[in-house]
Amino acid sequence: MKEIFVRPLIKHKMKRLEERHEPDMNGLFNVEQFISDKITGRKDSLLKNDLQTNHNQLREAIEGRSVLVVGGAGTIGSSYIKAMLPFKPGKLVVVDINENGLTELVRDCRSRSDIELPKDFKSYPVNFGDRVFDKIFRKEGPFHIVANFAAHKHVRSEKDIFSIEAMIENNVIRAKRFLDQLLNTPPQHFFCVSTDKAANPVNIMGASKKLMEEVILAYADDIKITTARFANVAFSNGSLLAGFIERMMKQQPLSCPADVKRYFVSPRESGEICLLACMLGNSGEIFFPKLRPEKDLIPFKDIAINFLEEKGFDVND
């Protein structure tokens, strides 16, 4: 795999950046607009028509219901919550080990005018594999809707035997243990996110999610279970694209594969896919968005160049 490295304001053998007026080095720009204009090329959400068509059904299934979201502080989990809130759940409990992420989720939701957290809302900075989670579950449950987004998602997490063990524990074993717990009071809807890397997996992370699918779908006769596979979520937490902003803010070199293409969905679309799969899918189904290679397969290199130009740089060969 080839890589390109770009260092702002310094000549480099492969890429050179020249100032255009005053380049913006603080990393602040409209991420949602950039994704729409430069990555997905979609003015409206990929799921807009599905949401409009099924609006009444979604409202009926969600309004006034009790909801538990595990891993709700991450990009996909928080996007799922924001996609659900307009349908007025009666109770929302969010669990995530990322305390700072939970804080930002609450601030974000309370700062927006288009969504509102329910009066019965709680967030817990807890690992859903810990014993204290069992206490929370017993106190706050039962739940009508349960969604699990807790997962190891990076291929780099399989770099050593200890990381691999933690990945299998989180992606598979805890998911099964959670379902065993839910059997006592089955929710009306259970969703667990997967990945496109689970299709014909070529790495341990993808294989762990494929195994997760097999494990949770084995419960499909007892609990209404759905899952979803989809592509890279643009600028998701910890992603290469999100790293561009961090590198820019720290005035560090940018790096990306020069010859790799990927499918992308926006964070908003990732949450909407999961919501539709969770609420409308039949038990045992795996959902995935319909994307076209000739239009939706995007080179990382092109995104890096567009990002730098958005920040006020000229990129020359």
Short mmCIF file of C-alpha atoms in Angstrom, two decimals:
data_model
loop_
_atom_site.label_atom_id
_atom_site.label_comp_id
_atom_site.label_asym_id
_atom_site.label_seq_id
_atom_site.Cartn_x
_atom_site.Cartn_y
_atom_site.Cartn_z
CA MET A 1 0.00 0.00 0.00
CA LYS A 2 1.41 3.37 -1.00
CA GLU A 3 1.04 6.37 1.27
CA ILE A 4 1.29 10.08 0.75
CA PHE A 5 2.55 12.36 3.46
CA VAL A 6 1.71 16.05 3.49
CA ARG A 7 3.38 18.58 5.80
CA PRO A 8 1.76 22.03 5.81
CA LEU A 9 3.97 24.87 4.53
CA ILE A 10 6.97 22.61 3.92
CA LYS A 11 8.12 21.35 0.53
CA HIS A 12 7.98 17.59 0.14
CA LYS A 13 9.02 15.23 -2.64
CA MET A 14 5.47 14.04 -3.29
CA LYS A 15 3.26 17.01 -2.41
CA ARG A 16 3.85 20.71 -1.88
CA LEU A 17 1.51 23.09 -0.11
CA GLU A 18 1.47 26.79 -0.87
CA GLU A 19 -0.33 29.42 1.17
CA ARG A 20 -3.47 30.88 -0.31
CA HIS A 21 -4.22 33.99 1.74
CA GLU A 22 -4.32 32.72 5.34
CA PRO A 23 -4.56 28.91 5.66
CA ASP A 24 -6.82 27.86 8.53
CA MET A 25 -4.68 25.80 10.90
CA ASN A 26 -7.17 25.56 13.77
CA GLY A 27 -9.10 22.61 12.36
CA LEU A 28 -12.50 24.33 12.49
CA PHE A 29 -14.80 23.89 9.53
CA ASN A 30 -18.26 22.57 8.71
CA VAL A 31 -17.70 18.80 8.76
CA GLU A 32 -21.25 17.88 7.74
CA GLN A 33 -21.12 20.20 4.74
CA PHE A 34 -17.69 18.90 3.71
CA ILE A 35 -18.91 15.29 3.86
CA SER A 36 -21.94 16.16 1.76
CA ASP A 37 -20.00 18.17 -0.84
CA LYS A 38 -16.68 16.33 -1.06
CA ILE A 39 -17.21 12.73 0.08
CA THR A 40 -20.71 11.32 -0.33
CA GLY A 41 -21.83 13.86 -2.92
CA ARG A 42 -25.33 13.65 -1.45
CA LYS A 43 -27.24 16.82 -0.65
CA ASP A 44 -29.84 14.81 1.26
CA SER A 45 -29.42 11.76 3.43
CA LEU A 46 -29.30 8.40 1.68
CA LEU A 47 -32.15 7.38 4.01
CA LYS A 48 -34.36 10.46 3.59
CA ASN A 49 -37.08 8.71 1.58
CA ASP A 50 -37.10 5.68 3.88
CA LEU A 51 -37.53 7.89 6.93
CA GLN A 52 -40.33 9.87 5.32
CA THR A 53 -42.14 6.78 4.05
CA ASN A 54 -41.97 5.03 7.42
CA HIS A 55 -42.34 8.08 9.65
CA ASN A 56 -45.68 7.07 11.17
CA GLN A 57 -44.54 3.50 11.78
CA LEU A 58 -41.37 4.73 13.47
CA ARG A 59 -43.31 7.18 15.62
CA GLU A 60 -45.72 4.46 16.71
CA ALA A 61 -42.86 2.09 17.59
CA ILE A 62 -40.73 4.63 19.49
CA GLU A 63 -42.97 7.26 21.08
CA GLY A 64 -43.19 6.83 24.84
CA ARG A 65 -40.99 3.70 24.81
CA SER A 66 -38.09 2.91 27.13
CA VAL A 67 -34.74 2.77 25.32
CA LEU A 68 -31.30 1.48 26.32
CA VAL A 69 -28.27 2.35 24.16
CA VAL A 70 -24.96 0.69 24.97
CA GLY A 71 -21.92 2.38 23.46
CA GLY A 72 -24.01 5.47 22.84
CA ALA A 73 -21.17 8.01 23.06
CA GLY A 74 -19.41 6.88 19.88
CA THR A 75 -20.07 8.29 16.44
CA ILE A 76 -22.59 5.65 15.33
CA GLY A 77 -24.27 5.22 18.72
CA SER A 78 -24.73 8.95 19.22
CA SER A 79 -25.99 9.34 15.65
CA TYR A 80 -28.53 6.57 16.33
CA ILE A 81 -29.73 8.46 19.41
CA LYS A 82 -30.07 11.72 17.46
CA ALA A 83 -32.00 9.90 14.72
CA MET A 84 -34.36 8.44 17.34
CA LEU A 85 -35.04 11.52 19.48
CA PRO A 86 -37.44 13.23 17.02
CA PHE A 87 -39.76 10.23 17.53
CA LYS A 88 -40.10 11.06 21.26
CA PRO A 89 -38.96 8.04 23.32
CA GLY A 90 -40.30 8.22 26.85
CA LYS A 91 -37.12 7.08 28.58
CA LEU A 92 -33.50 6.97 27.41
CA VAL A 93 -30.59 5.31 29.21
CA VAL A 94 -27.15 5.61 27.61
CA VAL A 95 -24.16 3.55 28.75
CA ASP A 96 -20.61 4.08 27.53
CA ILE A 97 -17.16 3.66 29.02
CA ASN A 98 -16.14 6.98 27.43
CA GLU A 99 -17.04 9.55 30.10
CA ASN A 100 -15.95 12.52 27.98
CA GLY A 101 -17.94 11.21 25.04
CA LEU A 102 -21.08 10.97 27.16
CA THR A 103 -20.59 14.54 28.34
CA GLU A 104 -20.28 15.78 24.77
CA LEU A 105 -23.35 13.78 23.70
CA VAL A 106 -25.44 15.50 26.37
CA ARG A 107 -24.05 18.94 25.52
CA ASP A 108 -24.66 18.37 21.82
CA CYS A 109 -28.25 17.22 22.27
CA ARG A 110 -29.08 20.05 24.65
CA SER A 111 -27.53 22.65 22.33
CA ARG A 112 -29.64 21.67 19.33
CA SER A 113 -33.08 23.04 18.51
CA ASP A 114 -34.25 20.09 16.38
CA ILE A 115 -34.08 17.38 19.06
CA GLU A 116 -34.87 17.12 22.77
CA LEU A 117 -33.77 14.60 25.36
CA PRO A 118 -36.67 12.98 27.23
CA LYS A 119 -37.28 14.07 30.81
CA ASP A 120 -36.39 10.56 31.93
CA PHE A 121 -32.81 10.53 30.66
CA LYS A 122 -29.73 9.06 32.30
CA SER A 123 -26.17 8.47 31.14
CA TYR A 124 -23.77 6.10 32.88
CA PRO A 125 -19.97 6.03 32.30
CA VAL A 126 -19.82 2.27 32.71
CA ASN A 127 -18.40 -0.71 30.79
CA PHE A 128 -21.37 -2.91 29.89
CA GLY A 129 -19.31 -5.96 30.80
CA ASP A 130 -18.88 -4.85 34.41
CA ARG A 131 -20.98 -6.00 37.35
CA VAL A 132 -22.22 -2.48 37.99
CA PHE A 133 -23.91 -2.58 34.59
CA ASP A 134 -26.02 -5.50 35.81
CA LYS A 135 -27.23 -3.31 38.68
CA ILE A 136 -28.09 -0.49 36.29
CA PHE A 137 -29.93 -2.90 34.01
CA ARG A 138 -32.02 -4.30 36.84
CA LYS A 139 -32.82 -0.84 38.22
CA GLU A 140 -33.62 0.93 34.94
CA GLY A 141 -35.17 -1.94 32.96
CA PRO A 142 -37.00 -3.55 31.41
CA PHE A 143 -36.62 -1.81 28.05
CA HIS A 144 -38.73 -1.83 24.91
CA ILE A 145 -35.77 -1.02 22.62
CA VAL A 146 -32.13 -2.03 23.16
CA ALA A 147 -29.20 -1.20 20.88
CA ASN A 148 -25.59 -2.25 21.33
CA PHE A 149 -22.80 -0.21 19.69
CA ALA A 150 -19.99 -1.24 22.03
CA ALA A 151 -17.23 -2.72 19.89
CA HIS A 152 -13.57 -2.80 18.97
CA LYS A 153 -13.68 -1.44 15.42
CA HIS A 154 -10.06 -0.82 14.38
CA VAL A 155 -8.04 -3.37 12.46
CA ARG A 156 -4.98 -2.06 14.32
CA SER A 157 -6.53 -3.47 17.53
CA GLU A 158 -5.38 -6.94 16.42
CA LYS A 159 -1.68 -6.08 16.68
CA ASP A 160 -0.96 -8.47 19.59
CA ILE A 161 -2.52 -11.42 21.39
CA PHE A 162 -3.77 -9.32 24.31
CA SER A 163 -5.55 -6.83 22.07
CA ILE A 164 -7.06 -9.70 20.10
CA GLU A 165 -8.34 -11.31 23.29
CA ALA A 166 -9.92 -8.01 24.36
CA MET A 167 -11.50 -7.63 20.90
CA ILE A 168 -13.08 -11.10 21.01
CA GLU A 169 -14.25 -10.49 24.57
CA ASN A 170 -15.91 -7.20 23.65
CA ASN A 171 -17.26 -8.00 20.18
CA VAL A 172 -18.46 -11.55 20.81
CA ILE A 173 -18.48 -12.82 24.39
CA ARG A 174 -20.00 -9.77 26.04
CA ALA A 175 -22.56 -9.49 23.24
CA LYS A 176 -23.67 -13.07 23.97
CA ARG A 177 -23.70 -12.48 27.72
CA PHE A 178 -25.84 -9.39 27.17
CA LEU A 179 -28.37 -11.38 25.13
CA ASP A 180 -28.53 -14.04 27.83
CA GLN A 181 -29.40 -11.24 30.23
CA LEU A 182 -32.10 -9.92 27.90
CA LEU A 183 -33.81 -13.33 27.62
CA ASN A 184 -35.39 -12.77 31.03
CA THR A 185 -37.17 -9.61 29.85
CA PRO A 186 -36.95 -9.57 26.03
CA PRO A 187 -37.19 -6.14 24.38
CA GLN A 188 -39.49 -5.54 21.44
CA HIS A 189 -36.46 -4.58 19.35
CA PHE A 190 -32.77 -5.47 19.75
CA PHE A 191 -30.05 -4.14 17.45
CA CYS A 192 -26.30 -4.79 17.39
CA VAL A 193 -24.11 -2.97 14.89
CA SER A 194 -21.80 -4.90 12.59
CA THR A 195 -19.42 -3.83 9.79
CA ASP A 196 -18.90 -4.36 6.08
CA LYS A 197 -15.63 -6.05 7.06
CA ALA A 198 -17.75 -8.99 8.33
CA ALA A 199 -18.46 -9.91 4.71
CA ASN A 200 -15.78 -12.40 3.65
CA PRO A 201 -13.49 -11.15 6.44
CA VAL A 202 -9.78 -10.81 5.73
CA ASN A 203 -8.76 -9.65 9.21
CA ILE A 204 -9.47 -10.63 12.79
CA MET A 205 -11.61 -7.57 13.48
CA GLY A 206 -13.91 -8.43 10.57
CA ALA A 207 -13.95 -12.08 11.61
CA SER A 208 -14.88 -11.12 15.18
CA LYS A 209 -17.88 -9.13 13.89
CA LYS A 210 -18.87 -11.98 11.60
CA LEU A 211 -18.77 -14.30 14.60
CA MET A 212 -20.80 -11.74 16.55
CA GLU A 213 -23.45 -11.82 13.82
CA GLU A 214 -23.64 -15.61 13.97
CA VAL A 215 -23.90 -15.57 17.76
CA ILE A 216 -26.61 -12.90 18.10
CA LEU A 217 -28.70 -14.21 15.21
CA ALA A 218 -28.83 -17.58 16.95
CA TYR A 219 -31.19 -15.81 19.39
CA ALA A 220 -33.47 -14.53 16.62
CA ASP A 221 -36.28 -16.96 17.49
CA ASP A 222 -36.41 -15.69 21.08
CA ILE A 223 -35.72 -11.96 20.63
CA LYS A 224 -36.40 -9.70 17.64
CA ILE A 225 -32.82 -9.10 16.52
CA THR A 226 -31.42 -7.15 13.59
CA THR A 227 -28.00 -5.89 12.61
CA ALA A 228 -26.47 -3.70 9.92
CA ARG A 229 -23.30 -3.61 7.88
CA PHE A 230 -22.12 -0.43 6.26
CA ALA A 231 -19.07 1.33 4.98
CA ASN A 232 -16.65 3.75 6.57
CA VAL A 233 -18.36 6.49 8.56
CA ALA A 234 -16.74 9.72 7.40
CA PHE A 235 -14.93 11.59 10.20
CA SER A 236 -16.03 9.07 12.84
CA ASN A 237 -14.15 9.07 16.14
CA GLY A 238 -10.66 7.65 15.74
CA SER A 239 -10.90 7.42 11.94
CA LEU A 240 -8.19 8.51 9.53
CA LEU A 241 -10.33 11.44 8.37
CA ALA A 242 -10.99 12.63 11.92
CA GLY A 243 -7.23 12.41 12.37
CA PHE A 244 -6.82 15.01 9.62
CA ILE A 245 -8.45 17.59 11.90
CA GLU A 246 -6.24 16.58 14.83
CA ARG A 247 -3.09 16.77 12.70
CA MET A 248 -4.06 20.17 11.37
CA MET A 249 -4.76 21.57 14.84
CA LYS A 250 -1.36 20.32 16.04
CA GLN A 251 0.38 21.45 12.82
CA GLN A 252 1.58 17.92 12.14
CA PRO A 253 1.98 16.05 8.82
CA LEU A 254 -1.07 14.45 7.21
CA SER A 255 -0.78 10.89 5.97
CA CYS A 256 -3.15 8.71 3.95
CA PRO A 257 -3.03 5.74 1.56
CA ALA A 258 -2.45 6.93 -2.01
CA ASP A 259 -4.07 3.94 -3.70
CA VAL A 260 -6.96 2.92 -1.43
CA LYS A 261 -10.65 3.58 -2.11
CA ARG A 262 -13.52 3.14 0.33
CA TYR A 263 -17.29 3.49 0.48
CA PHE A 264 -18.48 6.19 2.89
CA VAL A 265 -21.63 7.15 4.71
CA SER A 266 -22.07 10.25 6.86
CA PRO A 267 -22.41 9.97 10.65
CA ARG A 268 -26.05 10.98 10.30
CA GLU A 269 -26.66 8.25 7.71
CA SER A 270 -25.01 5.64 9.94
CA GLY A 271 -27.45 6.42 12.75
CA GLU A 272 -30.43 6.40 10.40
CA ILE A 273 -29.44 3.03 8.91
CA CYS A 274 -29.23 1.54 12.40
CA LEU A 275 -32.54 3.07 13.45
CA LEU A 276 -34.38 1.75 10.40
CA ALA A 277 -32.84 -1.70 10.79
CA CYS A 278 -33.66 -1.80 14.49
CA MET A 279 -37.26 -0.67 14.25
CA LEU A 280 -38.44 -1.97 10.87
CA GLY A 281 -36.39 -5.09 10.23
CA ASN A 282 -37.58 -8.64 10.70
CA SER A 283 -35.77 -10.76 13.24
CA GLY A 284 -32.59 -12.28 11.82
CA GLU A 285 -32.12 -9.72 9.05
CA ILE A 286 -28.87 -7.94 8.19
CA PHE A 287 -29.27 -4.49 6.65
CA PHE A 288 -26.80 -2.64 4.44
CA PRO A 289 -27.04 0.52 2.31
CA LYS A 290 -27.16 0.34 -1.47
CA LEU A 291 -24.02 2.03 -2.77
CA ARG A 292 -22.63 2.06 -6.30
CA PRO A 293 -18.91 1.52 -6.99
CA GLU A 294 -18.80 3.87 -9.96
CA LYS A 295 -20.10 6.75 -7.84
CA ASP A 296 -19.60 5.95 -4.18
CA LEU A 297 -16.11 4.38 -4.06
CA ILE A 298 -13.91 7.32 -3.03
CA PRO A 299 -10.06 7.48 -2.92
CA PHE A 300 -8.60 8.61 0.41
CA LYS A 301 -6.12 10.68 -1.58
CA ASP A 302 -8.90 12.79 -3.11
CA ILE A 303 -10.43 13.43 0.31
CA ALA A 304 -7.06 14.53 1.70
CA ILE A 305 -6.55 16.99 -1.16
CA ASN A 306 -10.08 18.37 -0.82
CA PHE A 307 -9.60 18.73 2.93
CA LEU A 308 -6.40 20.73 2.49
CA GLU A 309 -7.99 22.94 -0.13
CA GLU A 310 -10.94 23.49 2.20
CA LYS A 311 -8.46 24.70 4.82
CA GLY A 312 -7.03 27.27 2.42
CA PHE A 313 -4.03 25.48 0.90
CA ASP A 314 -3.08 24.91 -2.71
CA VAL A 315 -1.93 21.33 -3.34
CA ASN A 316 0.52 20.96 -6.23
CA ASP A 317 2.23 17.94 -7.74
#
